[in-house]
Short mmCIF file of C-alpha atoms in Angstrom, two decimals:
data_model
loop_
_atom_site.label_atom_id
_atom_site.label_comp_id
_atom_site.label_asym_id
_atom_site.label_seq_id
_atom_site.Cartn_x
_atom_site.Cartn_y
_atom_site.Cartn_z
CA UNK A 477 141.67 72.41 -63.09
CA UNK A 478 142.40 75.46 -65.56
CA UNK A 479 141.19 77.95 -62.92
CA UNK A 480 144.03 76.03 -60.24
CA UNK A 481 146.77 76.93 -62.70
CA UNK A 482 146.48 80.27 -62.64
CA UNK A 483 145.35 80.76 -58.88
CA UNK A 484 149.28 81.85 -57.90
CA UNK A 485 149.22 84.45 -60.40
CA UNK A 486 146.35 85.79 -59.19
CA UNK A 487 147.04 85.73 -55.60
CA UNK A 488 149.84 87.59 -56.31
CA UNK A 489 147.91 90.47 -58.66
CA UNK A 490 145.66 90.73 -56.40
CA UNK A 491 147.97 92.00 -53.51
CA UNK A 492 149.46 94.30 -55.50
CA UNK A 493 146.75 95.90 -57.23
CA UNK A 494 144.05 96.14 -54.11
CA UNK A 495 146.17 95.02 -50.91
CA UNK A 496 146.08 92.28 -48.58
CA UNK A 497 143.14 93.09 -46.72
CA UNK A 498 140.86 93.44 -50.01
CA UNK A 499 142.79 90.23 -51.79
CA UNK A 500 141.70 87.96 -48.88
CA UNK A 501 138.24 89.13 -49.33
CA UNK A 502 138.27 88.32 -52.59
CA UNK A 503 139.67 84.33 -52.05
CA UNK A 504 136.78 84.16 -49.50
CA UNK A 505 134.61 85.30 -51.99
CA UNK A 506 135.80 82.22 -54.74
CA UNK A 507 135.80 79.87 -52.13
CA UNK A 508 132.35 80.58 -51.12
CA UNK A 509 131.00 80.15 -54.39
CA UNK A 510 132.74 76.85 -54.88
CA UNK A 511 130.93 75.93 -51.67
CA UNK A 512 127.55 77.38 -53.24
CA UNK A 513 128.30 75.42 -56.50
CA UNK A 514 129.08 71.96 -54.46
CA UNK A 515 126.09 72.68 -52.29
CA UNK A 516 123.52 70.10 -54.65
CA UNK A 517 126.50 67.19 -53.82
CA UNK A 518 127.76 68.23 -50.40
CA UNK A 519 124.75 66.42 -48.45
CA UNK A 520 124.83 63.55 -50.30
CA UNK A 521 128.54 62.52 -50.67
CA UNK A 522 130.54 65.40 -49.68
CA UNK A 523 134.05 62.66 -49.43
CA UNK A 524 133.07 61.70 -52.39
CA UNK A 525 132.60 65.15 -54.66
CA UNK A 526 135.83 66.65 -52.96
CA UNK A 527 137.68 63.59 -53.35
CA UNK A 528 136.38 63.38 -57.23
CA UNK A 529 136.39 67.37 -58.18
CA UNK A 530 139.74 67.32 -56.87
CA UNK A 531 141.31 64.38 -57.73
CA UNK A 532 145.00 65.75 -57.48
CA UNK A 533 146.86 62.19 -57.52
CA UNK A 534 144.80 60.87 -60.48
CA UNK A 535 146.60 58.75 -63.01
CA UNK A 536 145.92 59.28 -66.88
CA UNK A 537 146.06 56.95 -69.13
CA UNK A 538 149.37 56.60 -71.70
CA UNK A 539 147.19 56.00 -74.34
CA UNK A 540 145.17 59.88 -74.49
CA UNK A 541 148.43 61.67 -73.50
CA UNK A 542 149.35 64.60 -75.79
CA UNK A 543 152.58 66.14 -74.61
CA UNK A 544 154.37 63.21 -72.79
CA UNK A 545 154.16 60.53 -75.11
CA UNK A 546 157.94 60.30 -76.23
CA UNK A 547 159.00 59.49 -72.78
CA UNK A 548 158.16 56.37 -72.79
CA UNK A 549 154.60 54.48 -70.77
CA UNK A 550 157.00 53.36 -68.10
CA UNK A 551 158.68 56.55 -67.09
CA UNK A 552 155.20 58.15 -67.74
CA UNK A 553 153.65 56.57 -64.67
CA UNK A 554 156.78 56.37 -62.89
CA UNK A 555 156.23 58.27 -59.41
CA UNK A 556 159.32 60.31 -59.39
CA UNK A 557 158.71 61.80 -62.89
CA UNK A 558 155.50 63.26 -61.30
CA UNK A 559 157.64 64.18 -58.41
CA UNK A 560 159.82 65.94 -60.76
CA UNK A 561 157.26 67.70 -62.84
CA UNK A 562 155.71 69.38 -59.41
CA UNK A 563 159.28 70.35 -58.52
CA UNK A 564 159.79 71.92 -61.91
CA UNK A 565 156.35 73.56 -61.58
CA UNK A 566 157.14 75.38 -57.98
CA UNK A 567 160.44 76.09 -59.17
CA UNK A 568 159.19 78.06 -61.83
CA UNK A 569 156.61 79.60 -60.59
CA UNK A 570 159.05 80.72 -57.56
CA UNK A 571 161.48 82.45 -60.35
CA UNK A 572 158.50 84.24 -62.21
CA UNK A 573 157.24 85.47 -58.78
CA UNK A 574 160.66 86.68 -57.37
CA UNK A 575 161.60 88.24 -60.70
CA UNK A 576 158.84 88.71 -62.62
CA UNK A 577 155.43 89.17 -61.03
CA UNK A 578 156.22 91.34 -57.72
CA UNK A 579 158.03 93.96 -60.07
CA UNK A 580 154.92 96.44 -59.78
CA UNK A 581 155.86 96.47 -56.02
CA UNK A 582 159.04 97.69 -56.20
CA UNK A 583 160.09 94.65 -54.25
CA UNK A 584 162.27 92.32 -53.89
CA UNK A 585 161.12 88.76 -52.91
CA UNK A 586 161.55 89.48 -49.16
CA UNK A 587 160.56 92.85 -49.07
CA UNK A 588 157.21 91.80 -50.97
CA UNK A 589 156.95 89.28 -47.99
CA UNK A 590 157.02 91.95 -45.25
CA UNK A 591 154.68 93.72 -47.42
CA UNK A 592 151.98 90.98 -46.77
CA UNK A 593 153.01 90.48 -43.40
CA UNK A 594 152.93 93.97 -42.74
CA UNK A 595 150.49 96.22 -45.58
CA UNK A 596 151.88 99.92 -46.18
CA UNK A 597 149.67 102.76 -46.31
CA UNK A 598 147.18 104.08 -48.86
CA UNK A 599 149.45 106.07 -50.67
CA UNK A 600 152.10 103.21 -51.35
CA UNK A 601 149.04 100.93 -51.88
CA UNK A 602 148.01 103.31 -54.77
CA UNK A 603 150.90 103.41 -56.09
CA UNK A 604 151.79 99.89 -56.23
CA UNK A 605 148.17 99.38 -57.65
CA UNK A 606 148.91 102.06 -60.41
CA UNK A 607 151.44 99.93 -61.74
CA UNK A 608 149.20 96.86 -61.98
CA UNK A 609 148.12 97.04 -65.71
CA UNK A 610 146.03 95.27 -68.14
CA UNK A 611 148.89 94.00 -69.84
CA UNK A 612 150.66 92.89 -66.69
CA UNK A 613 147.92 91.08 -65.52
CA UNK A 614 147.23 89.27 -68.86
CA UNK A 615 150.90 88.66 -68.99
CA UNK A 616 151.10 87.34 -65.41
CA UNK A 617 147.76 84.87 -65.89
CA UNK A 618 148.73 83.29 -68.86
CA UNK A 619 152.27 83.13 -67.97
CA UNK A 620 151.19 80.74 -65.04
CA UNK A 621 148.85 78.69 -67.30
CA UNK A 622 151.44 77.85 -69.18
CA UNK A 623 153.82 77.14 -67.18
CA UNK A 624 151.20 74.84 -65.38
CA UNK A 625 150.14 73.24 -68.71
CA UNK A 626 154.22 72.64 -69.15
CA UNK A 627 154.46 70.68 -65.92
CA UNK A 628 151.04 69.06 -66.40
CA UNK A 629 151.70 65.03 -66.57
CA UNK A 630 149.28 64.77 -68.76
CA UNK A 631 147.51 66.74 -71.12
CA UNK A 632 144.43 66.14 -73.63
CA UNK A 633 142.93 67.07 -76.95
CA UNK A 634 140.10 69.38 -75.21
CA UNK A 635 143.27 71.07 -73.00
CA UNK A 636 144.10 73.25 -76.24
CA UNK A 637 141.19 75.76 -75.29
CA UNK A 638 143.36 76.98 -72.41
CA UNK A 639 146.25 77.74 -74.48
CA UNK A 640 145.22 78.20 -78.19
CA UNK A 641 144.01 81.80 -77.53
CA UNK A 642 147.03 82.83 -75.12
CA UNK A 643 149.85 81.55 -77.33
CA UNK A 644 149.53 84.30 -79.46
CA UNK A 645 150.18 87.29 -77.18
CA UNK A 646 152.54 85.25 -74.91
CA UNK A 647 154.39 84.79 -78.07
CA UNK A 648 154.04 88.45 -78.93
CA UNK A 649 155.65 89.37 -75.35
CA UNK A 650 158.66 87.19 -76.03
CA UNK A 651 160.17 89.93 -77.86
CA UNK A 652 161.07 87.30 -80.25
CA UNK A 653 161.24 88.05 -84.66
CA UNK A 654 157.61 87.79 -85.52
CA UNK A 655 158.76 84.81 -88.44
CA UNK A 656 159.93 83.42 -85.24
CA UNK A 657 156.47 83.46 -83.59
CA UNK A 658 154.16 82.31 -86.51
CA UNK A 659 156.69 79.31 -86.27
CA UNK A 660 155.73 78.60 -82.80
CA UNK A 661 152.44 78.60 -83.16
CA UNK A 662 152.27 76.71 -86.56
CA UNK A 663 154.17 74.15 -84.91
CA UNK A 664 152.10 73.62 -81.77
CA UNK A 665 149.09 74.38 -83.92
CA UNK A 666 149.96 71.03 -85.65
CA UNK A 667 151.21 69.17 -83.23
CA UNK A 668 147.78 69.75 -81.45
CA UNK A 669 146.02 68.40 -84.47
CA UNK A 670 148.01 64.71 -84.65
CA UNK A 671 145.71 62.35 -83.65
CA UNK A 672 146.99 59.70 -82.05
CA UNK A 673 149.85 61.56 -80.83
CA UNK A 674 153.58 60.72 -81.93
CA UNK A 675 156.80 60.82 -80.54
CA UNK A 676 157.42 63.98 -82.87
CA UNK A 677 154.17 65.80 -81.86
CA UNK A 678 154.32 65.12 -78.26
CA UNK A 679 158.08 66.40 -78.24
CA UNK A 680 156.56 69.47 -80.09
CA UNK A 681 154.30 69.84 -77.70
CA UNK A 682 156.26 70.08 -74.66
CA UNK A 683 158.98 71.79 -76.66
CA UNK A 684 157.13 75.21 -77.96
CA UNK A 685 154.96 75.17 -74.38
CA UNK A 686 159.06 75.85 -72.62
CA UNK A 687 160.47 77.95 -75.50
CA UNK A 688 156.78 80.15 -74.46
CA UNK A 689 157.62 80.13 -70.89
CA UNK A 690 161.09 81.03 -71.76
CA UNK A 691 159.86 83.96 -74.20
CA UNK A 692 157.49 85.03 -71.44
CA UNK A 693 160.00 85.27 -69.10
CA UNK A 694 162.46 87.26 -71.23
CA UNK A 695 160.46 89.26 -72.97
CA UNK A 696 159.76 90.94 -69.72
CA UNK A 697 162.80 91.20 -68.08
CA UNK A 698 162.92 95.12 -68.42
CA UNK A 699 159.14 96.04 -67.32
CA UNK A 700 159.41 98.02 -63.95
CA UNK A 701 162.96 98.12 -63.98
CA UNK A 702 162.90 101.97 -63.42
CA UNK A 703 160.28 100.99 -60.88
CA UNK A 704 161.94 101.94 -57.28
CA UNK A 705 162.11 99.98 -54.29
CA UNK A 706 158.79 101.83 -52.24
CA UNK A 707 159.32 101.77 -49.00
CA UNK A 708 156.14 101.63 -46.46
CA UNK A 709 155.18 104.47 -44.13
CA UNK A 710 152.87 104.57 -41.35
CA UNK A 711 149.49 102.49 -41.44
CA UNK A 712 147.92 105.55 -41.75
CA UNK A 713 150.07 106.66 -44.70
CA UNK A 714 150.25 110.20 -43.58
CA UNK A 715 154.48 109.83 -43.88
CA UNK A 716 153.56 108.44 -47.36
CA UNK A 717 155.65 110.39 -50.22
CA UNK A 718 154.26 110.93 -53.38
CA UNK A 719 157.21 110.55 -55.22
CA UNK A 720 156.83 106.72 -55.07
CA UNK A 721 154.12 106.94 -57.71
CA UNK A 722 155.44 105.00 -60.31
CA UNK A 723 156.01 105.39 -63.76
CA UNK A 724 153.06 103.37 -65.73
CA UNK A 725 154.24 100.12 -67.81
#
């Protein structure tokens, strides 16, 4: 379920940094190997494994929940809270993907669109790829595990390996005083540890898992901004300029 999170992210790294040809390769190539993986199963009781590994509208229990506890059980397994939670979780992931994660483009929402619909050349292509970066593609994959961990409807005691180890740099991006920071991550650090969880730590929870999607989100609001809008040549790139290469992050 940790790899789903961050599958949006990724999609959109990948067309950025090797193009849309090469990037739907590449999701042929991970869903082939889930296929491979779920080969042992598939004979048996394909429905079954598929309906299990992927068990999207499962219900957890009130009792194990770490970060929604304060709500209350009822509006916990209320429908329309999960209703709300997936809203808030495509809502957010549209605003860090339309101003955020298609920056190394040189894009705007739409024009990153027509890019997929319609790839530029090689030369754009390298220079879109150029600005793909270690640290933006850190940035961009925890970024979207945390903002699915956020909207999760429930979350558990083992869940802390997918964010212990991210909070720190996420936290680090935020731009935010570095007293600041330790803060954060003492407080979800201990609200992590409270076994059962409380009102308090469950509120902590959920509270230092928005103030890091917040921090992510400003804390990078002026990457690429001297990035210009590249505009696609021929197929063949030969009309290509090579003053679109960008400036490196």
């Amino acid at each position: 379920m940790s790899v789903l999170l961050v599958l949006p992210a990724i999609g959109v790294i990948l067309v950025q940094a090797v193009g849309v040809g090469r990037a739907l390769r590449q999701a042929l190539l991970i869903g082939q190997l889930q296929v491979l993986i779920s080969f042992p199963f598939l004979p048996v009781n394909a429905a079954g494994y598929f309906s299990r590994a992927f068990e999207l509208t499962r219900v957890f229990l009130f009792k194990w929940t770490v970060n929604w506890r304060f709500m209350g059980e009822e509006r916990f397994l209320s429908k329309e809270f999960s209703i709300v939670l997936l809203f808030t979780h495509l809502a957010l992931l549209l605003l860090f993907s339309a101003t955020r994660w298609i920056r190394p483009s040189g894009r705007p929402l739409s024009g990153f669109i027509h890019m997929i619909l319609r790839p530029p050349g090689p030369v754009v292509q390298r220079a879109t790829s150029l600005s793909v970066t270690q640290q933006f593609v850190l940035t961009t994959v925890l970024t979207a595990n945390v903002i699915g961990m956020l909207c999760a409807r429930s979350l558990h005691y083992q869940f802390y390996a997918w964010l212990a180890w991210g909070s720190p740099f996420l936290l680090w991006r935020s731009g935010f005083h570095p007293v600041s920071q330790f803060a954060l991550w003492v407080a979800q650090e201990w609200a992590w540890n409270v076994y059962p969880s409380t009102n308090m730590s469950s509120g902590l929870v959920v509270g230092t898992l928005a103030v890091t999607v917040f921090g992510a989100w400003w804390g990078t609001r002026k990457d690429f901004v001297d990035k210009k809008v590249q505009k696609s040549g021929p197929r063949d790139g030969k009309a290509d300029s090579a003053a679109s290469l960008p400036t490196k992050q």
